CSV table of C-alpha atoms in Angstrom, one decimal:
chain,number,residue,atom,x,y,z
A,1,MET,CA,72.1,-28.9,227.6
A,2,ALA,CA,69.6,-27.5,225.1
A,3,LEU,CA,66.8,-28.8,227.3
A,4,GLY,CA,68.1,-27.1,230.4
A,5,LYS,CA,69.0,-30.5,232.2
A,6,PRO,CA,72.1,-30.8,234.1
A,7,LEU,CA,74.9,-32.6,232.3
A,8,VAL,CA,77.8,-34.3,234.1
A,9,VAL,CA,80.8,-35.7,232.1
A,10,VAL,CA,82.6,-38.6,233.8
A,11,LEU,CA,86.2,-38.8,232.4
A,12,VAL,CA,87.6,-42.3,233.0
A,13,THR,CA,91.4,-41.9,232.0
A,14,GLY,CA,94.8,-42.6,233.1
A,15,ARG,CA,96.5,-39.3,231.8
A,16,PRO,CA,95.5,-35.7,231.4
A,17,LEU,CA,93.4,-34.9,228.3
A,18,VAL,CA,92.5,-31.6,226.5
A,19,MET,CA,88.8,-31.0,227.4
A,20,GLU,CA,88.2,-27.5,225.9
A,21,SER,CA,85.6,-28.7,223.6
A,22,SER,CA,83.4,-29.7,226.5
A,23,ARG,CA,84.4,-28.3,229.8
A,24,HIS,CA,82.8,-25.0,229.4
A,25,ARG,CA,79.5,-26.5,228.2
A,26,VAL,CA,78.7,-29.0,231.0
A,27,GLY,CA,77.4,-28.6,234.6
A,28,ALA,CA,80.3,-30.6,236.1
A,29,LEU,CA,83.3,-32.6,235.1
A,30,VAL,CA,84.4,-35.8,237.2
A,31,VAL,CA,87.8,-37.3,236.7
A,32,GLN,CA,87.5,-40.8,238.0
A,33,TRP,CA,90.9,-42.3,236.7
A,34,TYR,CA,90.8,-46.1,236.9
A,35,GLY,CA,88.7,-46.8,240.1
A,36,GLY,CA,88.6,-50.7,240.0
A,37,GLU,CA,85.6,-52.8,240.8
A,38,GLN,CA,84.0,-50.3,243.2
A,39,ALA,CA,84.3,-47.4,240.8
A,40,GLY,CA,80.7,-47.4,239.8
A,41,LEU,CA,79.4,-47.6,243.2
A,42,SER,CA,81.6,-44.9,244.6
A,43,LEU,CA,80.7,-42.6,241.6
A,44,ALA,CA,76.9,-42.9,242.1
A,45,ARG,CA,77.3,-42.3,245.9
A,46,MET,CA,79.3,-39.1,245.1
A,47,LEU,CA,77.0,-37.9,242.5
A,48,PHE,CA,73.8,-38.4,244.5
A,49,GLY,CA,75.5,-36.4,247.4
A,50,GLU,CA,76.2,-39.1,249.9
A,51,PHE,CA,79.7,-37.5,250.4
A,52,SER,CA,81.7,-34.6,249.1
A,53,PRO,CA,84.4,-35.2,246.6
A,54,SER,CA,87.9,-34.4,247.9
A,55,GLY,CA,90.3,-35.7,245.3
A,56,ARG,CA,93.1,-33.6,244.1
A,57,LEU,CA,94.9,-33.6,240.7
A,58,PRO,CA,98.5,-35.1,240.9
A,59,LEU,CA,99.3,-33.3,237.5
A,60,SER,CA,98.1,-30.5,235.3
A,61,PHE,CA,95.6,-30.6,232.5
A,62,PRO,CA,96.6,-28.4,229.6
A,63,LYS,CA,94.2,-26.3,227.5
A,64,SER,CA,96.0,-27.5,224.3
A,65,VAL,CA,98.8,-29.5,223.1
A,66,GLY,CA,100.6,-26.4,222.1
A,67,GLN,CA,101.0,-25.7,225.8
A,68,LEU,CA,103.0,-28.7,226.5
A,69,PRO,CA,105.0,-29.3,228.5
A,70,VAL,CA,102.8,-27.8,231.3
A,71,TYR,CA,103.6,-28.5,235.1
A,72,TYR,CA,103.3,-26.4,238.2
A,73,ASN,CA,107.0,-26.5,239.3
A,74,ALA,CA,108.5,-25.1,236.3
A,75,LEU,CA,111.7,-23.0,236.4
A,76,PRO,CA,111.3,-19.2,236.3
A,77,THR,CA,111.6,-18.5,232.6
A,78,ASP,CA,109.5,-16.0,230.6
A,79,LYS,CA,106.6,-18.5,230.2
A,80,GLY,CA,103.6,-16.7,231.6
A,81,TYR,CA,105.9,-14.2,233.4
A,82,TYR,CA,105.0,-11.0,231.3
A,83,ASN,CA,101.4,-12.1,230.7
A,84,LYS,CA,101.3,-10.3,227.4
A,85,LYS,CA,99.4,-12.5,224.9
A,86,GLY,CA,99.9,-11.7,221.2
A,87,THR,CA,98.1,-12.2,217.9
A,88,PRO,CA,99.3,-13.9,214.7
A,89,GLU,CA,99.9,-10.5,213.2
A,90,LYS,CA,101.7,-9.0,216.3
A,91,PRO,CA,103.2,-11.6,218.6
A,92,GLY,CA,103.5,-10.8,222.2
A,93,ARG,CA,105.5,-12.4,225.0
A,94,ASP,CA,103.3,-15.3,225.6
A,95,TYR,CA,101.3,-17.8,223.5
A,96,VAL,CA,99.4,-16.3,220.6
A,97,PHE,CA,96.2,-18.3,220.8
A,98,SER,CA,95.9,-18.8,224.7
A,99,ASP,CA,97.4,-17.9,227.9
A,100,PRO,CA,100.2,-20.2,229.4
A,101,TYR,CA,98.2,-21.4,232.2
A,102,PRO,CA,96.7,-24.9,232.5
A,103,ALA,CA,92.9,-25.7,232.4
A,104,TYR,CA,93.2,-27.4,235.7
A,105,ALA,CA,96.4,-26.9,237.8
A,106,PHE,CA,98.3,-29.4,239.9
A,107,GLY,CA,96.5,-29.8,243.2
A,108,TYR,CA,93.2,-28.7,241.9
A,109,GLY,CA,89.8,-30.3,243.1
A,110,LEU,CA,86.3,-29.0,243.8
A,111,SER,CA,83.8,-30.0,246.7
A,112,TYR,CA,80.2,-29.6,247.5
A,113,THR,CA,81.3,-26.7,249.7
A,114,SER,CA,84.0,-24.1,250.0
A,115,PHE,CA,86.9,-23.3,252.6
A,116,ASP,CA,88.3,-20.2,254.0
A,117,TYR,CA,92.0,-20.2,255.1
A,118,ASN,CA,93.2,-17.7,257.8
A,119,THR,CA,95.6,-17.3,260.8
A,120,LEU,CA,99.0,-18.5,259.5
A,121,GLN,CA,101.7,-18.9,262.1
A,122,LEU,CA,105.2,-20.1,261.9
A,123,SER,CA,107.0,-21.8,264.9
A,124,SER,CA,110.0,-19.8,263.9
A,125,ARG,CA,110.8,-17.2,261.3
A,126,SER,CA,114.4,-18.2,261.3
A,127,ALA,CA,116.0,-21.7,261.1
A,128,ASN,CA,119.1,-23.5,260.0
A,129,GLU,CA,119.4,-26.9,257.9
A,130,LYS,CA,119.1,-29.0,261.0
A,131,ASP,CA,115.9,-27.4,262.2
A,132,THR,CA,112.3,-28.4,261.5
A,133,ILE,CA,109.6,-25.7,261.5
A,134,GLU,CA,105.9,-26.0,262.0
A,135,ILE,CA,103.3,-24.1,259.9
A,136,GLN,CA,100.0,-23.7,261.5
A,137,PHE,CA,96.8,-22.4,259.9
A,138,THR,CA,93.0,-22.6,260.2
A,139,VAL,CA,90.6,-23.8,257.7
A,140,ARG,CA,86.9,-23.1,258.0
A,141,ASN,CA,84.1,-25.0,256.1
A,142,MET,CA,81.9,-22.3,254.8
A,143,GLY,CA,79.1,-24.4,253.7
A,144,LYS,CA,76.4,-26.5,255.4
A,145,ARG,CA,77.7,-30.0,254.4
A,146,PRO,CA,80.5,-32.0,256.0
A,147,ALA,CA,83.7,-32.3,253.7
A,148,MET,CA,87.4,-33.1,253.6
A,149,GLU,CA,89.9,-30.4,252.5
A,150,VAL,CA,93.4,-31.1,251.3
A,151,ALA,CA,95.7,-28.3,252.5
A,152,GLN,CA,98.9,-27.8,250.6
A,153,LEU,CA,102.2,-26.2,251.4
A,154,TYR,CA,104.5,-25.0,248.6
A,155,VAL,CA,107.9,-23.3,249.0
A,156,ARG,CA,109.8,-20.9,246.7
A,157,ASP,CA,113.4,-20.1,247.0
A,158,LEU,CA,113.5,-16.3,246.5
A,159,LYS,CA,117.1,-16.1,245.4
A,160,SER,CA,119.5,-19.0,244.7
A,161,SER,CA,122.8,-19.7,242.9
A,162,VAL,CA,121.0,-21.8,240.4
A,163,ALA,CA,117.6,-21.8,238.9
A,164,THR,CA,114.9,-23.4,241.1
A,165,PRO,CA,111.1,-24.0,240.6
A,166,VAL,CA,108.6,-21.1,241.0
A,167,LYS,CA,107.2,-23.3,243.6
A,168,GLN,CA,107.5,-26.8,245.0
A,169,LEU,CA,105.1,-28.9,247.0
A,170,TYR,CA,106.7,-29.9,250.4
A,171,ALA,CA,103.7,-31.0,252.6
A,172,PHE,CA,99.9,-31.6,252.5
A,173,HIS,CA,97.2,-32.7,255.0
A,174,LYS,CA,93.7,-34.0,254.4
A,175,ALA,CA,91.2,-33.5,257.2
A,176,ALA,CA,87.4,-33.8,257.7
A,177,ILE,CA,85.7,-30.6,258.6
A,178,GLY,CA,82.1,-30.3,259.8
A,179,PRO,CA,79.6,-27.9,258.4
A,180,GLU,CA,80.5,-24.3,259.4
A,181,LYS,CA,83.3,-25.6,261.5
A,182,GLU,CA,87.0,-24.9,261.8
A,183,GLN,CA,90.0,-27.2,261.9
A,184,ARG,CA,93.5,-26.2,262.8
A,185,PHE,CA,96.2,-27.7,260.4
A,186,ALA,CA,99.8,-28.1,261.2
A,187,LEU,CA,102.4,-29.0,258.5
A,188,ARG,CA,106.0,-29.8,259.3
A,189,LEU,CA,108.9,-28.7,257.2
A,190,PRO,CA,112.4,-30.0,257.6
A,191,ILE,CA,114.9,-27.2,256.5
A,192,ALA,CA,117.1,-29.9,255.1
A,193,GLU,CA,114.5,-30.6,252.4
A,194,LEU,CA,115.1,-27.2,250.9
A,195,PHE,CA,118.3,-28.4,249.4
A,196,LEU,CA,119.4,-27.8,245.8
A,197,HIS,CA,122.3,-28.9,243.7
A,198,ASP,CA,124.7,-26.1,243.1
A,199,ARG,CA,126.9,-25.5,239.9
A,200,SER,CA,129.3,-28.1,241.2
A,201,MET,CA,126.4,-30.5,241.7
A,202,ARG,CA,126.9,-30.4,245.5
A,203,ARG,CA,123.7,-30.9,247.7
A,204,VAL,CA,123.5,-27.8,249.7
A,205,VAL,CA,120.9,-25.8,251.7
A,206,GLU,CA,121.7,-22.3,250.7
A,207,PRO,CA,121.0,-19.5,253.3
A,208,GLY,CA,118.4,-16.8,252.3
A,209,GLN,CA,114.7,-16.1,252.2
A,210,PHE,CA,112.1,-18.7,251.2
A,211,GLU,CA,108.5,-17.8,250.6
A,212,LEU,CA,106.0,-20.3,252.3
A,213,LEU,CA,102.7,-20.7,250.3
A,214,VAL,CA,99.7,-22.4,251.6
A,215,GLY,CA,96.5,-23.1,249.6
A,216,ALA,CA,94.0,-25.3,248.0
A,217,SER,CA,96.1,-26.0,244.8
A,218,SER,CA,99.3,-24.8,243.3
A,219,ALA,CA,97.3,-22.2,241.5
A,220,ASP,CA,95.1,-21.1,244.4
A,221,ILE,CA,97.4,-19.8,247.1
A,222,ARG,CA,95.6,-18.4,250.2
A,223,LEU,CA,98.3,-17.7,252.7
A,224,ARG,CA,101.9,-16.5,252.5
A,225,ASP,CA,104.8,-15.9,254.8
A,226,THR,CA,108.6,-15.6,254.6
A,227,LEU,CA,111.2,-17.9,256.3
A,228,THR,CA,114.8,-17.0,256.5
A,229,VAL,CA,117.3,-19.9,256.4
A,230,VAL,CA,120.6,-18.9,258.2
A,231,PRO,CA,124.0,-20.8,258.4
A,232,ILE,CA,124.4,-23.0,261.5
A,233,ALA,CA,127.4,-21.1,262.7
A,234,GLN,CA,125.6,-17.8,262.4
A,235,GLN,CA,122.7,-19.1,264.6
A,236,LYS,CA,125.1,-20.5,267.1
A,237,SER,CA,126.9,-17.2,267.3
A,238,ALA,CA,123.7,-15.3,267.8
A,239,ASN,CA,122.4,-17.6,270.6
A,240,SER,CA,125.8,-17.4,272.3
A,241,ALA,CA,126.1,-13.6,272.1
A,242,PRO,CA,124.8,-12.6,275.7
A,243,THR,CA,127.5,-14.9,277.2
A,244,ARG,CA,130.5,-13.3,275.5
A,245,LEU,CA,133.2,-11.8,277.8
A,246,LYS,CA,133.7,-8.1,277.9
A,247,THR,CA,137.1,-6.7,276.5
A,248,SER,CA,139.6,-5.8,279.1
A,249,PRO,CA,140.2,-2.0,279.3
A,250,GLN,CA,143.9,-2.5,279.2
A,251,ARG,CA,143.7,-4.2,275.7
A,252,THR,CA,142.7,-2.6,272.5
A,253,PRO,CA,139.9,-4.4,270.9
A,254,GLN,CA,141.0,-6.2,267.5
A,255,ALA,CA,139.1,-5.1,264.4
A,256,THR,CA,136.6,-7.4,262.9
A,257,PRO,CA,138.5,-9.6,260.4
A,258,ASN,CA,138.1,-9.2,256.7
A,259,THR,CA,135.6,-6.5,256.8
A,260,SER,CA,137.9,-3.8,255.4
A,261,ARG,CA,139.7,-6.0,253.1
A,262,THR,CA,139.2,-5.2,249.3
A,263,ILE,CA,138.8,-8.1,246.8
A,264,ARG,CA,138.3,-8.3,243.0
A,265,ILE,CA,135.0,-9.8,242.1
A,266,ALA,CA,133.3,-10.7,238.8
A,267,GLY,CA,130.1,-12.1,237.7
A,268,ILE,CA,127.4,-12.2,235.0
A,269,VAL,CA,123.9,-10.6,234.9
A,270,ARG,CA,121.1,-12.2,233.1
A,271,ASN,CA,117.4,-11.8,232.7
A,272,VAL,CA,114.6,-14.4,233.4
A,273,GLN,CA,115.3,-16.0,230.1
A,274,ALA,CA,118.9,-16.5,231.1
A,275,PHE,CA,120.1,-14.2,228.3
A,276,PRO,CA,123.1,-11.8,229.3
A,277,LEU,CA,122.1,-8.2,229.9
A,278,VAL,CA,124.2,-5.4,228.4
A,279,GLY,CA,124.9,-2.1,230.0
A,280,VAL,CA,123.8,-3.0,233.6
A,281,LYS,CA,125.3,-0.4,236.0
A,282,VAL,CA,127.0,-2.1,238.9
A,283,THR,CA,128.0,0.2,241.9
A,284,ALA,CA,129.6,-0.2,245.3
A,285,ASP,CA,131.9,1.9,247.4
A,286,GLY,CA,131.4,4.8,245.0
A,287,LYS,CA,132.8,2.7,242.1
A,288,THR,CA,130.9,1.8,239.0
A,289,ALA,CA,131.2,-0.9,236.4
A,290,GLN,CA,129.0,-1.9,233.4
A,291,THR,CA,128.4,-5.4,231.9
A,292,ASN,CA,129.6,-6.1,228.5
A,293,ALA,CA,128.0,-7.9,225.6
A,294,ARG,CA,128.3,-11.3,227.4
A,295,GLY,CA,126.5,-9.7,230.6
A,296,GLU,CA,130.1,-9.8,232.5
A,297,TYR,CA,131.4,-7.3,234.9
A,298,SER,CA,134.4,-6.9,237.2
A,299,LEU,CA,135.0,-4.6,240.2
A,300,SER,CA,137.2,-4.1,243.2
A,301,VAL,CA,135.2,-3.8,246.4
A,302,ARG,CA,135.4,-4.2,250.0
A,303,ILE,CA,134.1,-7.3,251.8
A,304,GLY,CA,130.7,-6.4,253.4
A,305,SER,CA,129.9,-3.8,250.8
A,306,THR,CA,126.5,-3.7,249.0
A,307,LEU,CA,126.4,-4.1,245.2
A,308,HIS,CA,123.7,-2.5,243.3
A,309,PHE,CA,122.6,-3.6,239.8
A,310,THR,CA,120.4,-1.2,237.9
A,311,LEU,CA,119.1,-1.1,234.3
A,312,ALA,CA,116.2,0.7,232.9
A,313,GLY,CA,113.0,-1.4,232.7
A,314,TYR,CA,114.3,-3.9,235.6
A,315,ARG,CA,114.1,-4.1,239.1
A,316,THR,CA,117.2,-3.0,240.9
A,317,GLU,CA,118.9,-5.9,242.6
A,318,THR,CA,121.4,-5.7,245.7
A,319,LEU,CA,124.0,-8.2,246.8
A,320,VAL,CA,126.3,-8.1,249.8
A,321,VAL,CA,129.9,-9.0,249.1
A,322,LYS,CA,131.2,-12.1,250.9
A,323,GLU,CA,134.4,-13.8,250.5
A,324,ASN,CA,134.3,-16.7,248.1
A,325,GLY,CA,130.6,-15.8,247.4
A,326,LEU,CA,128.6,-16.0,244.2
A,327,PHE,CA,128.2,-12.7,242.3
A,328,ASP,CA,125.9,-13.8,239.4
A,329,VAL,CA,122.7,-11.9,239.4
A,330,GLU,CA,119.2,-12.3,237.6
A,331,LEU,CA,117.2,-9.2,236.9
A,332,THR,CA,113.4,-9.3,236.6
A,333,PRO,CA,111.5,-6.8,234.5
A,334,VAL,CA,109.2,-4.1,235.9
A,335,THR,CA,105.8,-5.2,234.9
A,336,PRO,CA,103.3,-2.5,234.1
C-alpha cells in the first residue's frame, strides 16, 4: 500500500471473521469461502475482469466480537434503535466503542458496475392468506460492463401480537443485465408464508399491514411499499357487496350486531425493550385510564371504538376494539 500499488485480500474461510485491521486499508476484499478444485481458476478470471462478481453474503460479518450476535433479522429491541453511541465516561443507548451495525450485512456483495432500482408495482395492495401477490420492479445496469444482480425481497410485519423480526427475506432473483440495459424483475409472495406463532403457539397469518422492502442487501433497501392483509371472510364480504338485496321498505333494518355493545378490556403497554410503561394515558369514548407500575390498564369501551395510547416522549398508538381481540401495545420513542 505504501508503494501505491493496488492490494486485494482474498479471504478463504468457512465462517465470518472480524476484518477491521485490514478492510479499510486494502483496495478490495474478496471472500472466496471453500471453492473446491476450480477455486484458483475462477478467482483469477474474476480478478482479471473476465466476469463481474455476483455473490451475496448469506450471513453478516461483525466489526468486533463485542457485537455478537449480529444478524439482519433480529427482533425490534433497542439495539441500534436509538442510534445514540456513548463513551466509557458517559454511556449512551448503544455500544460504547462502535455502532451496532455489521461491517458487511446479510445479502451484501459488490460488482464491477452499479444498479438502479425503480418502478415498483404490486399485483394487489390487499390480499388474504390464500392469495399470492407478485412484486415487479425494474433494475438498470448503470455501467458499461455486463453483470448479474441479485434483487432481494424483505418483509416487515408493522404490528403483530408477538415480536417479529425487523425484516425477513422472503424471495430473491438473480439475473444477467447487459451494459446500460434494464431488466424487469418479478418476485412472488404467497401470503401464507407471512405466518407467525402467536402466544398460544398457533401458526396464524394475522391481518394488518406489511412493509415490502426491495433492495440489493438487507442494509441497502431501494424500494418500499405497503401490503394490507385482510381476513378471508372480510374480502369475500367486500367482493359480494354489490349483489346484496335491498331492504324491504315494510321492514325496519336491523342494527349491525355488536357495534354498540360495551365490553371490559385489559392489556399491557411496553416499550421496544419489552419493559412495562407506567403512566400511559389510554382514552376511548371519553373515558380515560392510566397504566400502573406493571404497565397494565383496564377500561370499559364499545366494540368498534378507537383506543389512543399517549405518553410523553413516545409516538401515540391507536387500536380498534374488537371482540376477543388483543389489546397489548408497544410504544416506540420519538427520535430527535
